Short mmCIF file of C-alpha atoms in Angstrom, two decimals:
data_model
loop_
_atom_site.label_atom_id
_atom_site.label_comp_id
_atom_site.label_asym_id
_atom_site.label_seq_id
_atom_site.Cartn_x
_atom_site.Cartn_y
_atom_site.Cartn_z
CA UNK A 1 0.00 0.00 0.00
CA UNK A 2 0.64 3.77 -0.71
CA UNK A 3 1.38 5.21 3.27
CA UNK A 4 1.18 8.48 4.37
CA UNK A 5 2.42 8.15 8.02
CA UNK A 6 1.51 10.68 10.92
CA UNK A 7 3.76 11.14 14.12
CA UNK A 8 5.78 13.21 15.99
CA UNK A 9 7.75 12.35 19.03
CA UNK A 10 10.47 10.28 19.27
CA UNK A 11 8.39 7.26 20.06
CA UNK A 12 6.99 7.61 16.81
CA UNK A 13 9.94 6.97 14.99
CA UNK A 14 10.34 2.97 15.60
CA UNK A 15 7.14 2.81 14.18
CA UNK A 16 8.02 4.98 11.07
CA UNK A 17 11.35 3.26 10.27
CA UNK A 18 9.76 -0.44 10.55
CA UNK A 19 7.34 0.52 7.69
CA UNK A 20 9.99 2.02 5.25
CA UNK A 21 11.86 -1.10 5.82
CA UNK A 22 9.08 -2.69 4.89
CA UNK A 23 8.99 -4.57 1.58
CA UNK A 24 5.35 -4.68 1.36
CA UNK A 25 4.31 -1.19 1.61
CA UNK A 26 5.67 2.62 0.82
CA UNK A 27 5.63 5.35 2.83
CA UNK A 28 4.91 8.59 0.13
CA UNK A 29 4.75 11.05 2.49
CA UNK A 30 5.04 11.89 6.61
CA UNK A 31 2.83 14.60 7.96
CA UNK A 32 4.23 15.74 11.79
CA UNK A 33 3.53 18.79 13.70
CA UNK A 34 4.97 22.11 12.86
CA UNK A 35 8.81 23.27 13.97
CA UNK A 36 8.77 23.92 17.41
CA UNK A 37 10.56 25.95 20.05
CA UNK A 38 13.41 24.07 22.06
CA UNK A 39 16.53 24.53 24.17
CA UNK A 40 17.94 27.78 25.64
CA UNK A 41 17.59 29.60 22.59
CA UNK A 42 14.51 28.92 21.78
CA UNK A 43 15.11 28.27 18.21
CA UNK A 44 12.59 26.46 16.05
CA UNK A 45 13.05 22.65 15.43
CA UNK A 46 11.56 19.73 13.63
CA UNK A 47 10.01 16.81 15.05
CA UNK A 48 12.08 13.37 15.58
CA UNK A 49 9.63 11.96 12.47
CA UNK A 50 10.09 15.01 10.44
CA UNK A 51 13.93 14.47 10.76
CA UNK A 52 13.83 10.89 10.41
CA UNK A 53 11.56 11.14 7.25
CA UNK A 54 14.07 13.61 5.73
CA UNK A 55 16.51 11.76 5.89
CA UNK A 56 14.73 8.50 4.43
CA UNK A 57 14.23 11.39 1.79
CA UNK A 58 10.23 11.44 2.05
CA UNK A 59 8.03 14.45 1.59
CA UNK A 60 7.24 15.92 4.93
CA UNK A 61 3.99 18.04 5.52
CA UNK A 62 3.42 20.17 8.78
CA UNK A 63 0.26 21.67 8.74
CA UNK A 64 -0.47 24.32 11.26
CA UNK A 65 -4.22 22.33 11.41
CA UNK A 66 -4.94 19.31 9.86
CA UNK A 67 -8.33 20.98 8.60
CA UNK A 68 -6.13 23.39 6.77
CA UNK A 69 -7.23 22.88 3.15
CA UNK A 70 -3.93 23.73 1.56
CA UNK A 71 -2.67 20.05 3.28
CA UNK A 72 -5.83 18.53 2.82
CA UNK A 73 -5.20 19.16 -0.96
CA UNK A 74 -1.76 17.98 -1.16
CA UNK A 75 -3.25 14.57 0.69
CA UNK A 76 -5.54 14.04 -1.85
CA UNK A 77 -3.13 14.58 -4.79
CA UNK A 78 -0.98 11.89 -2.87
CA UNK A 79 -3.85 9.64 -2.56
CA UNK A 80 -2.95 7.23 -0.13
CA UNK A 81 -4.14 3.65 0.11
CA UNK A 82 -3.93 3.94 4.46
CA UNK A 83 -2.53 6.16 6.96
CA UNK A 84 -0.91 5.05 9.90
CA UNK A 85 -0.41 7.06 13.04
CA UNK A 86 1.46 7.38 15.97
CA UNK A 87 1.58 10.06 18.44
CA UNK A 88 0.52 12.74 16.04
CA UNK A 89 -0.53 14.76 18.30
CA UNK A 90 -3.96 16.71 16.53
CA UNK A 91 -7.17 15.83 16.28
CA UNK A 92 -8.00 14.54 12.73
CA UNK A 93 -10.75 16.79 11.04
CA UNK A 94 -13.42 13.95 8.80
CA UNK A 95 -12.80 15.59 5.52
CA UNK A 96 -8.75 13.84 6.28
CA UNK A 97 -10.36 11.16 7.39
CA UNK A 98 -12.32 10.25 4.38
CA UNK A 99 -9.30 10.90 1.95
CA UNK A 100 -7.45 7.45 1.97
CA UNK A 101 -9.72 3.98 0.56
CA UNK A 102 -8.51 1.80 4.21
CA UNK A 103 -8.71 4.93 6.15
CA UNK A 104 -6.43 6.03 9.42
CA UNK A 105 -4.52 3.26 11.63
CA UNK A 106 -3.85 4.28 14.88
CA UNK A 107 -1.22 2.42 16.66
CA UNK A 108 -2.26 3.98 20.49
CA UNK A 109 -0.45 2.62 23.71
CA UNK A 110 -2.85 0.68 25.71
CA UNK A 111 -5.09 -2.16 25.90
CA UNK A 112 -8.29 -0.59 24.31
CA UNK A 113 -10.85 0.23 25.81
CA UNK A 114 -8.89 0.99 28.41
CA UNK A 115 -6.68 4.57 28.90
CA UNK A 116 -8.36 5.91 25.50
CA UNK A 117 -6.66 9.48 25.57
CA UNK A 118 -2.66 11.51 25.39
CA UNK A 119 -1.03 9.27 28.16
CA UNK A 120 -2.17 6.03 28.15
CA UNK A 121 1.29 4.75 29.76
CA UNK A 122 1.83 7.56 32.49
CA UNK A 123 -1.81 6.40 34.03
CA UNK A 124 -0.94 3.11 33.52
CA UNK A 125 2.09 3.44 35.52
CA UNK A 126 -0.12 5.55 38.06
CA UNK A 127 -2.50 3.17 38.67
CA UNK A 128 -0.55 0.46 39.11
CA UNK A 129 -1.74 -2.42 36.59
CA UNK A 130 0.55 -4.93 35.87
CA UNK A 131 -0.13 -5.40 32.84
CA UNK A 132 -0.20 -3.27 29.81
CA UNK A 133 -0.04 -3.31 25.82
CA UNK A 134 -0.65 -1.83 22.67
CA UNK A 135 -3.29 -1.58 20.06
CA UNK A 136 -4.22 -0.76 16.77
CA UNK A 137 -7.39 0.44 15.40
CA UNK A 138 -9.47 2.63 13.28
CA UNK A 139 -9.40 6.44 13.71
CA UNK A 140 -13.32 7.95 14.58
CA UNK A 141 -14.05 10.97 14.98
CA UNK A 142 -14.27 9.87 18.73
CA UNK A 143 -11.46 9.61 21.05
CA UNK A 144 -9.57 6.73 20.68
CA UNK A 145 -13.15 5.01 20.00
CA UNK A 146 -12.30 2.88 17.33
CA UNK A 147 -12.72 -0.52 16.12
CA UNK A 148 -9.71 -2.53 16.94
CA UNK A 149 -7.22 -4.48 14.21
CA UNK A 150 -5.20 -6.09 16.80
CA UNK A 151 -3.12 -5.95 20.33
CA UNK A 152 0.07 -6.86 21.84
CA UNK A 153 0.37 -7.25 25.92
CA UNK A 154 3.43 -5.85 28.24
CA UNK A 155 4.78 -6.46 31.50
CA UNK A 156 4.43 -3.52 33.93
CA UNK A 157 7.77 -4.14 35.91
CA UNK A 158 8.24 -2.86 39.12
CA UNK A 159 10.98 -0.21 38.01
CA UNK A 160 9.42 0.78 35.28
CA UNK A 161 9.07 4.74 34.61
CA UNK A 162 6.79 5.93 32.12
CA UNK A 163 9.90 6.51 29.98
CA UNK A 164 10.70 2.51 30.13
CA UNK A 165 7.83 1.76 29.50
CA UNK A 166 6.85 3.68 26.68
CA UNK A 167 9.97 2.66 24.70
CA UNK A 168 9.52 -0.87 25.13
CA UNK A 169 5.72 -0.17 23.75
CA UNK A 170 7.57 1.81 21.19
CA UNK A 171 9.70 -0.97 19.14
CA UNK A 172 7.16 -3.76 19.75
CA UNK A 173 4.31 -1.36 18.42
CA UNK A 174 6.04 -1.40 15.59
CA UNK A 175 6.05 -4.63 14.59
CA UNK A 176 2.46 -4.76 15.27
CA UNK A 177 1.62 -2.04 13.52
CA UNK A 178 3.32 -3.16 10.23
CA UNK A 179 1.73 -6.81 10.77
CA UNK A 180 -1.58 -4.60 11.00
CA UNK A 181 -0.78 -2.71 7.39
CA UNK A 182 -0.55 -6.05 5.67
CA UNK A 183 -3.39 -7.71 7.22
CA UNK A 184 -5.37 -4.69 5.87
CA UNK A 185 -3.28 -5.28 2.60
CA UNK A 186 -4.46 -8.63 1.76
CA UNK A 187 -7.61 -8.52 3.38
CA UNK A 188 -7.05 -11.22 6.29
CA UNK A 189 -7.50 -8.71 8.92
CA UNK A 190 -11.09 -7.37 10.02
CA UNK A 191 -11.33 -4.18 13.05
CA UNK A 192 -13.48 -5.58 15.72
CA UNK A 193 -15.73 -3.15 17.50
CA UNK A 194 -14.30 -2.24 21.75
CA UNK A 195 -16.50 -3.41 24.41
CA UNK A 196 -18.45 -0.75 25.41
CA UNK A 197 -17.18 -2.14 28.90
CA UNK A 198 -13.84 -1.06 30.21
CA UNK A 199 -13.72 2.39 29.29
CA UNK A 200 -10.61 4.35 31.00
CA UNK A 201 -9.57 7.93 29.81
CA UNK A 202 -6.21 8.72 30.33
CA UNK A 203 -5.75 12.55 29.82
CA UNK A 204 -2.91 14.65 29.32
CA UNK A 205 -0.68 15.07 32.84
CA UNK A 206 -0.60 18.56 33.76
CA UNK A 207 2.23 19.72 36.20
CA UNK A 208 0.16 20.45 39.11
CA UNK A 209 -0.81 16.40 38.92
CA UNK A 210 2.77 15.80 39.34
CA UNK A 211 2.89 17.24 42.71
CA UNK A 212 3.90 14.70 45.37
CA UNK A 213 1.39 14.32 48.38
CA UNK A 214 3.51 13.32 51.33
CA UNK A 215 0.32 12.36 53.09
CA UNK A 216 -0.37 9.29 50.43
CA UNK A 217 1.48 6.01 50.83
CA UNK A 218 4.61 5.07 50.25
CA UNK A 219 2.99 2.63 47.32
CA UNK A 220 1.53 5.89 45.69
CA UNK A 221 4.48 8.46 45.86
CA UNK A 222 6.24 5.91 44.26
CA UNK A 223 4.04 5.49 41.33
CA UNK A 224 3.66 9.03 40.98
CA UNK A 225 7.25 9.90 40.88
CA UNK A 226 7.96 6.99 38.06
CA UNK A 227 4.52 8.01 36.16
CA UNK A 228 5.53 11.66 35.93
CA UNK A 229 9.50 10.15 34.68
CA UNK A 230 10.94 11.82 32.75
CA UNK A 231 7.71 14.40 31.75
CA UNK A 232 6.17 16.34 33.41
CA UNK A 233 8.46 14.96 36.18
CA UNK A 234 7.08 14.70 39.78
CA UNK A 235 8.31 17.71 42.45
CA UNK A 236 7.93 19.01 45.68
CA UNK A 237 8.87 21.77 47.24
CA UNK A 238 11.64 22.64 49.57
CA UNK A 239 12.85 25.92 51.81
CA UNK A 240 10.14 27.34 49.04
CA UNK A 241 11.63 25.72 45.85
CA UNK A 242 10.39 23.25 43.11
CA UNK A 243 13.05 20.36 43.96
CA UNK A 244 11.83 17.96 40.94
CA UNK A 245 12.13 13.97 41.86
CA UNK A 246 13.90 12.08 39.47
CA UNK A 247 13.98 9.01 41.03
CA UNK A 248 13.01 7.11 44.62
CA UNK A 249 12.26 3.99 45.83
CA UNK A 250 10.09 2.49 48.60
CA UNK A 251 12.21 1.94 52.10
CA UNK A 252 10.06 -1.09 53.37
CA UNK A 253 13.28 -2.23 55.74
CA UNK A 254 13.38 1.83 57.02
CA UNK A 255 9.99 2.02 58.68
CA UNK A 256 11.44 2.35 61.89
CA UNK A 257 12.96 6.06 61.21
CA UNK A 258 9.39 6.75 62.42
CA UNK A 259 9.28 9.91 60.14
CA UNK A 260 6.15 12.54 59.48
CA UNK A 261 5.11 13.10 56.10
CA UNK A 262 7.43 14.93 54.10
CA UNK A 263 9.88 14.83 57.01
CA UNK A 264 13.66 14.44 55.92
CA UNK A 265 16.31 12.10 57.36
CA UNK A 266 19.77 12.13 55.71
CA UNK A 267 22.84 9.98 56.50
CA UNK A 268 26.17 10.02 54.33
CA UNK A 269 24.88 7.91 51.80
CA UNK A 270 20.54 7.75 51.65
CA UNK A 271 17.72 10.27 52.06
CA UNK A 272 14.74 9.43 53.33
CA UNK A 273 11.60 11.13 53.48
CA UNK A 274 8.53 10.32 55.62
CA UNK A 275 5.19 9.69 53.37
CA UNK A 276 1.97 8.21 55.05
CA UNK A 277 2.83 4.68 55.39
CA UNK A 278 6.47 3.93 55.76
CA UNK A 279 9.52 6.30 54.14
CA UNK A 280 10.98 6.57 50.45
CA UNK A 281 14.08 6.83 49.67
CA UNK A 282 15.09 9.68 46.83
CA UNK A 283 17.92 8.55 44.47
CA UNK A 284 17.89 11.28 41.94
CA UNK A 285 16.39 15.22 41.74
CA UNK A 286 16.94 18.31 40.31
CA UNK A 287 16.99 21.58 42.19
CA UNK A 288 15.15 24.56 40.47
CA UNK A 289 17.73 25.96 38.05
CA UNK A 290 20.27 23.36 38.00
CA UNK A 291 21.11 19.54 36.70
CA UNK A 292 20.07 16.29 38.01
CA UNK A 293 22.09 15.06 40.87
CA UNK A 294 22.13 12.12 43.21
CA UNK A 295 20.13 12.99 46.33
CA UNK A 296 22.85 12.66 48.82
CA UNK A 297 24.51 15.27 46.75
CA UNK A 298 21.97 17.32 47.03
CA UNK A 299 21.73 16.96 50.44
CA UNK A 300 25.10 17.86 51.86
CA UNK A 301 25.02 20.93 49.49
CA UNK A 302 21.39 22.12 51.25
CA UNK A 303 22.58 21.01 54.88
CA UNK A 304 19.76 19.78 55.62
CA UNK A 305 18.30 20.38 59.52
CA UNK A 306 16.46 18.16 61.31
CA UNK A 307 13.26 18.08 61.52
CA UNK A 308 13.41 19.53 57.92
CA UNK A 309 10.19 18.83 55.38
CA UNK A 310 9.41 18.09 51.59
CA UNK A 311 5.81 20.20 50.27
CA UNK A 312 4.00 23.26 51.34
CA UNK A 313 5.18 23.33 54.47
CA UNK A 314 9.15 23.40 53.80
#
């Protein structure tokens, strides 16, 4: 089939180079979302896909809106056979939607029904399920609403941040997403309506969700600080600065420091802090305005007091 692919991250881009390696299938064109402000100076940059596509040599588009008709014109001049996406990042307008004969393929990170939305893996990390996957499925106008072409499962390990997560997703996506193109190819593969059972939303997470409560359990500040890893990153605040939390772990065998929520107890080599079951230990942060460091760094630079909290209170 003719492809026109649509993505934008770097996530997307495992998914982009399996299907030019493909030998069944051509990708004619990439569409990715406009050059975007980044780094210190601010200066305007393409997406991972858009790079990756030029350099494949493919014909990039970057409309400001999908709806705009100049790119809806170019799209039908292409005339795609199917368009798979992955992490475009737009909503797709029905007059795009109607252009190519099989229609959009979205390859979305979850098992559907379940986190339909912009971060399927973060909440899935949040909420603690042990199990995760990916799916593919036909774009609706609805979110993420779809009938469904076909799924692969994951492990949720222990460890895992979003970040993990999301790149192991990534690379096996991929292979499901090509197997997907050439089911639709040769006409073996049929989309099977979701359950209308099951229905999660996973919406975008917003800084202020990032925020660690010291008052939850252990269990939960843990989650939170690998959901929110490495964006938006999870953070506290301390002597009235954002200290962002790169890193921590639960301190089962340190229960007996006996600490208050948000309390701070440093030794040469570990910081814990007290949460509302038993402590966590921090392994990596980043003060506001400077790098990541390791937390016992961080605290010997601060000199930290005792009695000393993480959150509103510091």
């Amino acid at each position: 089939m003719r492809l026109v692919f649509a993505g934008t991250p770097e996530v997307a881009v495992p998914a982009l180079d399996a299907l030019i390696a493909s030998d069944r299938h051509e990708v004619v064109a990439v569409v990715t979302r406009p050059d975007a402000p980044a780094g210190r100076g601010r200066k305007l940059v393409a997406s991972p896909v858009a790079e990756r596509a030029e350099e494949a040599g493919i014909e990039v588009l970057k409309p400001a809106k999908p709806r705009d008709e100049d790119f809806l014109a170019r799209l039908r001049e292409i005339a795609p056979d199917c368009c798979p996406v992955v992490a475009y990042g737009a909503l797709l307008p029905k007059a795009a939607l109607d252009i190519p004969a099989k229609g959009w393929v979205n390859l979305h990170f979850s098992l559907l029904p379940a986190w339909r939305g912009a971060a399927p893996v973060q909440h899935a990390v949040l909420a603690g399920d042990e199990v995760t996957g990916a799916s593919t499925f036909q774009i609706e106008t609805g979110l993420d609403s779809g009938p469904v072409f076909g799924v692969l499962t994951e492990e949720v390990r222990a460890t895992d941040t979003s970040g993990d997560l999301l790149t192991r997703l990534a690379f096996a996506g991929s292979g499901l997403l090509v197997a997907t193109m050439d089911g639709i190819e040769d006409g073996t593969l049929q989309a099977v309506p979701q359950p209308a059972e099951g229905v999660t939303l996973a919406p975008k997470i917003e800084v202020e969700d990032a925020k660690v409560d010291w008052a939850a359990p252990a269990l939960r500040v843990d989650r939170v600080i690998r959901g929110c890893a490495p964006a938006p990153g999870a953070w506290t605040v301390f002597r009235g600065e954002r200290l962002k939390l790169m890193s921590a772990v639960p301190a089962v065998d340190h229960a007996e420091l006996g600490l208050a929520p948000g309390e701070l107890a440093v030794t040469k080599k570990a910081v814990h802090v007290g949460t509302g079951s038993h402590p966590v230990e921090l392994i990596w942060v980043q003060p506001q305005g400077k790098k990541p460091m390791k937390a016992a760094d961080w605290a010997r630079g601060v000199r930290i007091e005792g009695g000393e909290r993480l959150g509103d209170s510091a």
